[in-house]
Amino acid sequence: MKALLFALRSFGRELRSGEVLVLLAAVGLAVAALTAVGFLTDRIGKAVARQANEVLAADLRLRSQEPVPAEWREMAADFNLETADTLSFPSVVFNGDDSALSSIKVVSDKYPLRGAMRVSDELFGEQREVDTVPASGEVWADGALLARVGADVGDILDIGELQLRVSAVLTYRPDQSIGFASLAPTVVMNIADIDRSGLIGVGSRVRYALLIAGDEQNVASFNEAIQDKLPDEIRVRSQEESSERAYNAADRAQRFLSLTAVISLLLSAVAVAMSARRFAHRRMDAVALMKSLGATQGFVIQVSLVQLLLLGILGVAAGSIVGYAAEGIISRILADLLAGDLPEAGLRPVILASGSALVLMLGFALPSMIQLRNTPPLRVLRHDEMPPAPSRLLVGGLSLLAVAALLYRSVGDPRMLVILIGGIVVIAGGLYLVGRGLVAIIGRARSGVGVAWRYGLANVARRGRDSAVQVVAFGLGITVLLLLTLVRTDLLEGWRQTMDEDAPNHFLINIQPHEVESVGEMFVTNDLEVPTFTPLVRARMTSINGESVKDRKYPNEDGRWLANREANLSWSAELSSSNEIVEGQWWSAEYKGPALVSIEEEAAMNAGLTLGDKLEFFVAGRSVEAEISSIRKINWDSFQPNFFLVLSPGALDDLPTTYISSMRIADDKQPMLIDLMRKHPAVSVIDLGAILQQVRGIIEKATLAVQAVFVFTLAAGIAVLFAAVQSTIDERRFESAMLRALGARKLTVFSGVMAEFAALGAAAGFLASAGASILAWLVATELFELPYEFSLLIWVAGIGAGIFVVCVSGFFAARGAVNAAPVDVLRGVTT
Amino acid sequence: MPDQPVTNVLEALELSKEVSSPEGSLTILNDVSFTIRKGESVAVVGPSGAGKSTLLALLAGLDLPTRGHVVLNGANLSDLDEDGRARVRADSVGFVFQSFHLVPSLNALENVMLPLELAGQGDARKAARKIIDKVGLADRWSHYPAQLSGGEKQRVAIARAFATEPAVLFADEPTGNLDSRTGETIMALMFELNRSSSTTLVLVTHDNNLAERCDRILALDTGRLVRDTGAGA
Ligand SMILES: Nc1ncnc2c1ncn2[C@@H]1O[C@H](COP(=O)(O)OP(=O)(O)OP(=O)(O)O)[C@@H](O)[C@H]1O
Ligand SMILES: [Mg+2]
């Protein structure tokens, strides 16, 4: 009680004296950075996820071969979720005598729940977004379909027993990339018309879907609630299964965002730890004095804790205000990128950040405070008497505990947690050891250099443990910033390829062998590069190593599905440029032996297949057996035709084959496609433009998120360095005053200080480069599944950045110390 | 004051202090014994490095002896833990240091209030104002240490030391950082307070004049007590 009163009373005085400002600033900065990053990751993360969900036109999709029973719709309503129904099936559409196979999409009023359809009023006309569906008695049809049957807006199409008027040209629907299998052009019609169509009957291949969307939390709990109850014939699809490409981009962006959040957390932790150290150090004299005047340990620690807590609260308050303001400004800047219907970010990130900062402060400052308690009162007589250093176990344990607790909250991914914490602990340990070693070497080296350097290097050596701690702080700061830079560069580079303006934007499928040549000629006459035609053979897998695919056990459902569905096989002499062999070997170009097959990595895993397994296929009355000779990884971002199963040349000769191809066709050349469809009515043209646009949308947001968050983390990193320099500022003031009193010129003293920082920065940068290279490799390969190349440049950058950043923050921090008038300092010290 | 009952306020019994150094164990205080009565003023003298500050630290319980023990105002310091010794200090010890040791973030008045608050005295502010007036700083009480001269700082330190009316006041070269005239004023102040509140004064000094003005002189050399003018008195 007495301690509380005393602490409260003297806190005001402490504040006035400015003693505690550094810790206050560190805590404030931590909160501000965490708030801003938390806000960005939260908001942008949601925007990215929403965009990715567009691919599904919903957050969740229940699909079935039968109508989805009403109970699921009601259950969704109970969870406060919106629903929409869709049916899709293939059907022939007539315009008079012209007909074409088309994919009919029957939708209810609310479709789509995510994203929006776009239509135009005439073929190749200006497109606009709509939030309705075709009225009863009307349809919206793909331009490709209209071209093929020679119809235009306003014409009547016969679909089943219905006669429906084309009221608009469908140019985009969010879920068009789903079900690549049914690639026929789409007609969208109203669900009200379906009963009269006569299209739904026994044997019709109708796929029913119930679309569900709503609050993230509600969707998740709904998804959880239905997991066990769902009958076998209903399958749930969430966004991650629906579009590999879109999902990959969104997923990596999310991972990067959480990585960034973690890193700003770590940086804040280091900043708080450094300034807490200084805070404790500065209080040591006061504590020794209080003890000599009769204060007990309990009293001393209570006072310190209360003041620490008060500081924390003040810092948190200041940081919250800054963070909240930043949040407001950022959301205004990003307004059009963050879709309008996102919930306001609100106070949540502020509260989380404040909590985190308080936990950090306790975890990192507590050991220093506990150390304070043991300050020997003898210090009042012998100034070099120090309290015993806090137990390493305590320091390590408490700080790790604090960080782990926070990380666990912000990263759902235990693997990332292990990699990061493990990496950081190892790097910090290494930094400390090497730091001490370097300090020793630097101490030796000082006799061979000029006075400024000697003074600087002597300082590094004398402050042994302190210098090593500084190297750790600098090093960790630089490590995580380098790490972030490396991963960010990798990520952006990967995305750039997808964003490539030359990426294919059209697929041609169902090209008959005899058409290959004339289709190719059409490209020549239109001044376009003739694309590669890839063969495709439809087959059914019948057995694996002699065992029927129906009876076999699979590691998971996807594997069973893969083995039992109709398979698209291809053959090729050369490995596609978008593929990479991960196991086994690709056959030589002249290979003529027994049939071999190369399987995609994930498919192999799902179906439990390995090298040497024998797959038997049934094609057009013939059986083909092939042995797995390699496993491939496919870069789905390439937009090239790719197959799970590719056989060796000759294996599929004389079997019914069609060809597919992908190509880039510039906008002004697109009319040639209508020509092509007229001449080769059986060939289907698929416009990837819309999908590309979707993926780009995601990537643009993700890129922005990555950049913005990076800037904030950078700021937190600088704060660490500043705090590290600040922690020695008092000593520096005194030393510099003394040296100048002894006749050293300001410049000499200053050069000495800079020499010290340069040495520290170089050491830290060197170690950080090593640490970051290893961590980045782990993170890139393990978490982002990106190829990683070790680069020498990072060492140059690391050491350069180390020297530069440490010297710059050192410059600002030490300038005051060097400029202080010697008399003032020397007077002040003997108070 | 002859009619006052003679009581021992401070007893040193066969005190030794050893410290470890790179060259092995070093004895910096060797078998020192004496008793100091209430109200006595004692000067501890000796060449630099003789062990004067070490002795003072042991007597005040800032540090523990390797052998022997100290009884301060009836309490055997060796039997107490650090907090116990702190309580004894809060109750019965005051300090004046060579380099003043004021808390830079507190003003003069607040510095003087500090021990009063630690000892849990009621109206610390009022008591502190009174004693600040006594040392002649009535109009400087709101100044911070950095704004005060050396002599003024030492007067604040003395005010702080006497604020709790301690049984013993320890001073380690209180005039060491001051010019001789200021030092003279400071000492006059200390002796006056010593008399008026019958505080025992234990004072480390290099100044022979000052030592002569004390009731008794303890001389140390290389850790041994070589002279005690009050022995047997
Ligand atoms: N913790 C310690 N470790 C090593 N040596 C010590 C320690 N404490 C004191 N000494 C040594 O013990 C001796 C006595 O020190 P002390 O400070 O008591 O001397 P002093 O008489 O006060 O000298 P001065 O008049 O210069 O203040 C010195 O030689 C000092 O170096
Ligand atoms: Mg001394």
PDB file of N, CA and C and ligand atoms in Angstrom, chain A residues 378 381-382 384-385, chain B residues 17-22 26-29 44-56 63 98 172-173 204-206 220 223, ligand 1:
ATOM      1  N   LEU A 378      25.377  -1.449  -1.403  1.00  0.00           N
ATOM      2  CA  LEU A 378      26.769  -1.026  -1.393  1.00  0.00           C
ATOM      3  C   LEU A 378      27.090  -0.151  -2.599  1.00  0.00           C
ATOM      4  N   LEU A 381      28.303   3.303  -2.361  1.00  0.00           N
ATOM      5  CA  LEU A 381      29.707   3.606  -2.062  1.00  0.00           C
ATOM      6  C   LEU A 381      30.635   3.162  -3.186  1.00  0.00           C
ATOM      7  N   ARG A 382      30.339   2.033  -3.760  1.00  0.00           N
ATOM      8  CA  ARG A 382      31.155   1.526  -4.859  1.00  0.00           C
ATOM      9  C   ARG A 382      30.271   1.431  -6.093  1.00  0.00           C
ATOM     10  N   ASP A 384      30.566   0.533  -9.083  1.00  0.00           N
ATOM     11  CA  ASP A 384      30.581  -0.586 -10.030  1.00  0.00           C
ATOM     12  C   ASP A 384      29.915  -1.829  -9.468  1.00  0.00           C
ATOM     13  N   GLU A 385      29.393  -1.752  -8.224  1.00  0.00           N
ATOM     14  CA  GLU A 385      28.671  -2.905  -7.693  1.00  0.00           C
ATOM     15  C   GLU A 385      27.380  -3.092  -8.495  1.00  0.00           C
TER      16      GLU A 385
ATOM     17  N   LYS B  17      37.061  -8.430   6.517  1.00  0.00           N
ATOM     18  CA  LYS B  17      36.430  -8.511   5.191  1.00  0.00           C
ATOM     19  C   LYS B  17      37.468  -8.985   4.191  1.00  0.00           C
ATOM     20  N   GLU B  18      37.130 -10.051   3.499  1.00  0.00           N
ATOM     21  CA  GLU B  18      38.013 -10.529   2.437  1.00  0.00           C
ATOM     22  C   GLU B  18      37.271 -10.437   1.119  1.00  0.00           C
ATOM     23  N   VAL B  19      37.992 -10.081   0.088  1.00  0.00           N
ATOM     24  CA  VAL B  19      37.374 -10.098  -1.241  1.00  0.00           C
ATOM     25  C   VAL B  19      38.237 -10.960  -2.138  1.00  0.00           C
ATOM     26  N   SER B  20      37.621 -11.515  -3.148  1.00  0.00           N
ATOM     27  CA  SER B  20      38.418 -12.312  -4.082  1.00  0.00           C
ATOM     28  C   SER B  20      38.855 -11.400  -5.216  1.00  0.00           C
ATOM     29  N   SER B  21      40.094 -11.581  -5.599  1.00  0.00           N
ATOM     30  CA  SER B  21      40.629 -10.792  -6.705  1.00  0.00           C
ATOM     31  C   SER B  21      41.337 -11.762  -7.638  1.00  0.00           C
ATOM     32  N   PRO B  22      41.712 -11.298  -8.806  1.00  0.00           N
ATOM     33  CA  PRO B  22      42.397 -12.205  -9.732  1.00  0.00           C
ATOM     34  C   PRO B  22      43.638 -12.836  -9.095  1.00  0.00           C
ATOM     35  N   LEU B  26      41.879 -11.425  -0.895  1.00  0.00           N
ATOM     36  CA  LEU B  26      42.540 -10.202  -0.444  1.00  0.00           C
ATOM     37  C   LEU B  26      41.831  -9.747   0.840  1.00  0.00           C
ATOM     38  N   THR B  27      42.613  -9.550   1.905  1.00  0.00           N
ATOM     39  CA  THR B  27      41.993  -9.101   3.154  1.00  0.00           C
ATOM     40  C   THR B  27      42.023  -7.584   3.194  1.00  0.00           C
ATOM     41  N   ILE B  28      40.866  -6.950   3.130  1.00  0.00           N
ATOM     42  CA  ILE B  28      40.862  -5.482   3.099  1.00  0.00           C
ATOM     43  C   ILE B  28      40.468  -4.901   4.452  1.00  0.00           C
ATOM     44  N   LEU B  29      39.992  -5.758   5.364  1.00  0.00           N
ATOM     45  CA  LEU B  29      39.721  -5.308   6.729  1.00  0.00           C
ATOM     46  C   LEU B  29      40.093  -6.481   7.636  1.00  0.00           C
ATOM     47  N   VAL B  44      36.923   8.506  11.294  1.00  0.00           N
ATOM     48  CA  VAL B  44      37.706   7.370  10.811  1.00  0.00           C
ATOM     49  C   VAL B  44      38.720   7.939   9.828  1.00  0.00           C
ATOM     50  N   VAL B  45      40.019   7.758  10.151  1.00  0.00           N
ATOM     51  CA  VAL B  45      41.052   8.327   9.283  1.00  0.00           C
ATOM     52  C   VAL B  45      41.984   7.235   8.789  1.00  0.00           C
ATOM     53  N   GLY B  46      42.830   7.607   7.829  1.00  0.00           N
ATOM     54  CA  GLY B  46      43.801   6.650   7.297  1.00  0.00           C
ATOM     55  C   GLY B  46      44.073   6.957   5.849  1.00  0.00           C
ATOM     56  N   PRO B  47      45.198   6.448   5.341  1.00  0.00           N
ATOM     57  CA  PRO B  47      45.551   6.716   3.947  1.00  0.00           C
ATOM     58  C   PRO B  47      44.553   6.082   2.976  1.00  0.00           C
ATOM     59  N   SER B  48      44.613   6.549   1.764  1.00  0.00           N
ATOM     60  CA  SER B  48      43.701   6.026   0.748  1.00  0.00           C
ATOM     61  C   SER B  48      43.895   4.514   0.586  1.00  0.00           C
ATOM     62  N   GLY B  49      42.817   3.811   0.527  1.00  0.00           N
ATOM     63  CA  GLY B  49      42.886   2.362   0.349  1.00  0.00           C
ATOM     64  C   GLY B  49      43.030   1.621   1.666  1.00  0.00           C
ATOM     65  N   ALA B  50      42.938   2.329   2.793  1.00  0.00           N
ATOM     66  CA  ALA B  50      43.129   1.695   4.094  1.00  0.00           C
ATOM     67  C   ALA B  50      41.941   0.828   4.495  1.00  0.00           C
ATOM     68  N   GLY B  51      40.805   1.086   3.922  1.00  0.00           N
ATOM     69  CA  GLY B  51      39.622   0.293   4.252  1.00  0.00           C
ATOM     70  C   GLY B  51      38.543   1.087   4.973  1.00  0.00           C
ATOM     71  N   LYS B  52      38.607   2.401   4.892  1.00  0.00           N
ATOM     72  CA  LYS B  52      37.656   3.253   5.628  1.00  0.00           C
ATOM     73  C   LYS B  52      36.236   3.077   5.102  1.00  0.00           C
ATOM     74  N   SER B  53      36.096   3.193   3.780  1.00  0.00           N
ATOM     75  CA  SER B  53      34.752   3.052   3.197  1.00  0.00           C
ATOM     76  C   SER B  53      34.212   1.650   3.435  1.00  0.00           C
ATOM     77  N   THR B  54      35.106   0.677   3.376  1.00  0.00           N
ATOM     78  CA  THR B  54      34.693  -0.705   3.600  1.00  0.00           C
ATOM     79  C   THR B  54      34.116  -0.846   5.009  1.00  0.00           C
ATOM     80  N   LEU B  55      34.815  -0.289   5.981  1.00  0.00           N
ATOM     81  CA  LEU B  55      34.358  -0.351   7.361  1.00  0.00           C
ATOM     82  C   LEU B  55      32.981   0.305   7.499  1.00  0.00           C
ATOM     83  N   LEU B  56      32.846   1.461   6.876  1.00  0.00           N
ATOM     84  CA  LEU B  56      31.584   2.193   6.970  1.00  0.00           C
ATOM     85  C   LEU B  56      30.435   1.350   6.405  1.00  0.00           C
ATOM     86  N   ASP B  63      26.846  -3.983   3.574  1.00  0.00           N
ATOM     87  CA  ASP B  63      27.584  -5.158   3.141  1.00  0.00           C
ATOM     88  C   ASP B  63      27.797  -6.024   4.386  1.00  0.00           C
ATOM     89  N   GLN B  98      30.158  11.347  -0.127  1.00  0.00           N
ATOM     90  CA  GLN B  98      31.083  12.293  -0.754  1.00  0.00           C
ATOM     91  C   GLN B  98      30.465  12.923  -1.990  1.00  0.00           C
ATOM     92  N   ASP B 172      30.691   9.617   4.567  1.00  0.00           N
ATOM     93  CA  ASP B 172      31.940   9.214   3.908  1.00  0.00           C
ATOM     94  C   ASP B 172      32.495  10.418   3.163  1.00  0.00           C
ATOM     95  N   GLU B 173      33.525  11.013   3.754  1.00  0.00           N
ATOM     96  CA  GLU B 173      34.155  12.201   3.177  1.00  0.00           C
ATOM     97  C   GLU B 173      33.122  13.224   2.719  1.00  0.00           C
ATOM     98  N   VAL B 204      34.057   9.557   7.958  1.00  0.00           N
ATOM     99  CA  VAL B 204      35.335   9.242   7.316  1.00  0.00           C
ATOM    100  C   VAL B 204      35.897  10.527   6.756  1.00  0.00           C
ATOM    101  N   THR B 205      37.153  10.825   7.056  1.00  0.00           N
ATOM    102  CA  THR B 205      37.705  12.067   6.532  1.00  0.00           C
ATOM    103  C   THR B 205      39.214  11.994   6.345  1.00  0.00           C
ATOM    104  N   HIS B 206      39.700  12.793   5.426  1.00  0.00           N
ATOM    105  CA  HIS B 206      41.136  12.950   5.230  1.00  0.00           C
ATOM    106  C   HIS B 206      41.621  14.238   5.890  1.00  0.00           C
ATOM    107  N   LEU B 220      42.920   3.783  10.587  1.00  0.00           N
ATOM    108  CA  LEU B 220      43.085   2.499   9.901  1.00  0.00           C
ATOM    109  C   LEU B 220      44.313   2.563   9.014  1.00  0.00           C
ATOM    110  N   GLY B 223      43.858  -2.001   6.420  1.00  0.00           N
ATOM    111  CA  GLY B 223      42.825  -2.891   6.932  1.00  0.00           C
ATOM    112  C   GLY B 223      42.898  -3.134   8.437  1.00  0.00           C
TER     113      GLY B 223
HETATM  114  N1  LIG C   1      34.888  -5.478  -3.858  1.00  0.00           N
HETATM  115  C1  LIG C   1      36.209  -5.246  -3.849  1.00  0.00           C
HETATM  116  N2  LIG C   1      37.007  -5.971  -4.666  1.00  0.00           N
HETATM  117  C2  LIG C   1      38.334  -5.775  -4.651  1.00  0.00           C
HETATM  118  N3  LIG C   1      38.932  -4.885  -3.900  1.00  0.00           N
HETATM  119  C3  LIG C   1      38.186  -4.133  -3.070  1.00  0.00           C
HETATM  120  C4  LIG C   1      36.776  -4.278  -3.027  1.00  0.00           C
HETATM  121  N4  LIG C   1      36.305  -3.408  -2.105  1.00  0.00           N
HETATM  122  C5  LIG C   1      37.376  -2.744  -1.644  1.00  0.00           C
HETATM  123  N5  LIG C   1      38.494  -3.170  -2.225  1.00  0.00           N
HETATM  124  C6  LIG C   1      39.854  -2.734  -1.931  1.00  0.00           C
HETATM  125  O1  LIG C   1      39.983  -2.621  -0.551  1.00  0.00           O
HETATM  126  C7  LIG C   1      40.802  -1.529  -0.207  1.00  0.00           C
HETATM  127  C8  LIG C   1      40.062  -0.608   0.729  1.00  0.00           C
HETATM  128  O2  LIG C   1      39.062   0.066   0.047  1.00  0.00           O
HETATM  129  P1  LIG C   1      38.236   1.296   0.654  1.00  0.00           P
HETATM  130  O3  LIG C   1      37.325   1.791  -0.386  1.00  0.00           O
HETATM  131  O4  LIG C   1      37.627   0.831   1.928  1.00  0.00           O
HETATM  132  O5  LIG C   1      39.417   2.333   0.952  1.00  0.00           O
HETATM  133  P2  LIG C   1      39.295   3.783   1.619  1.00  0.00           P
HETATM  134  O6  LIG C   1      40.057   3.708   2.844  1.00  0.00           O
HETATM  135  O7  LIG C   1      37.896   4.198   1.647  1.00  0.00           O
HETATM  136  O8  LIG C   1      40.110   4.637   0.542  1.00  0.00           O
HETATM  137  P3  LIG C   1      39.829   6.151   0.048  1.00  0.00           P
HETATM  138  O9  LIG C   1      40.337   7.049   1.092  1.00  0.00           O
HETATM  139  O10 LIG C   1      40.647   6.231  -1.181  1.00  0.00           O
HETATM  140  O11 LIG C   1      38.361   6.247  -0.202  1.00  0.00           O
HETATM  141  C9  LIG C   1      41.168  -0.863  -1.507  1.00  0.00           C
HETATM  142  O12 LIG C   1      42.479  -1.279  -1.845  1.00  0.00           O
HETATM  143  C10 LIG C   1      40.164  -1.380  -2.479  1.00  0.00           C
HETATM  144  O13 LIG C   1      40.734  -1.460  -3.772  1.00  0.00           O
END
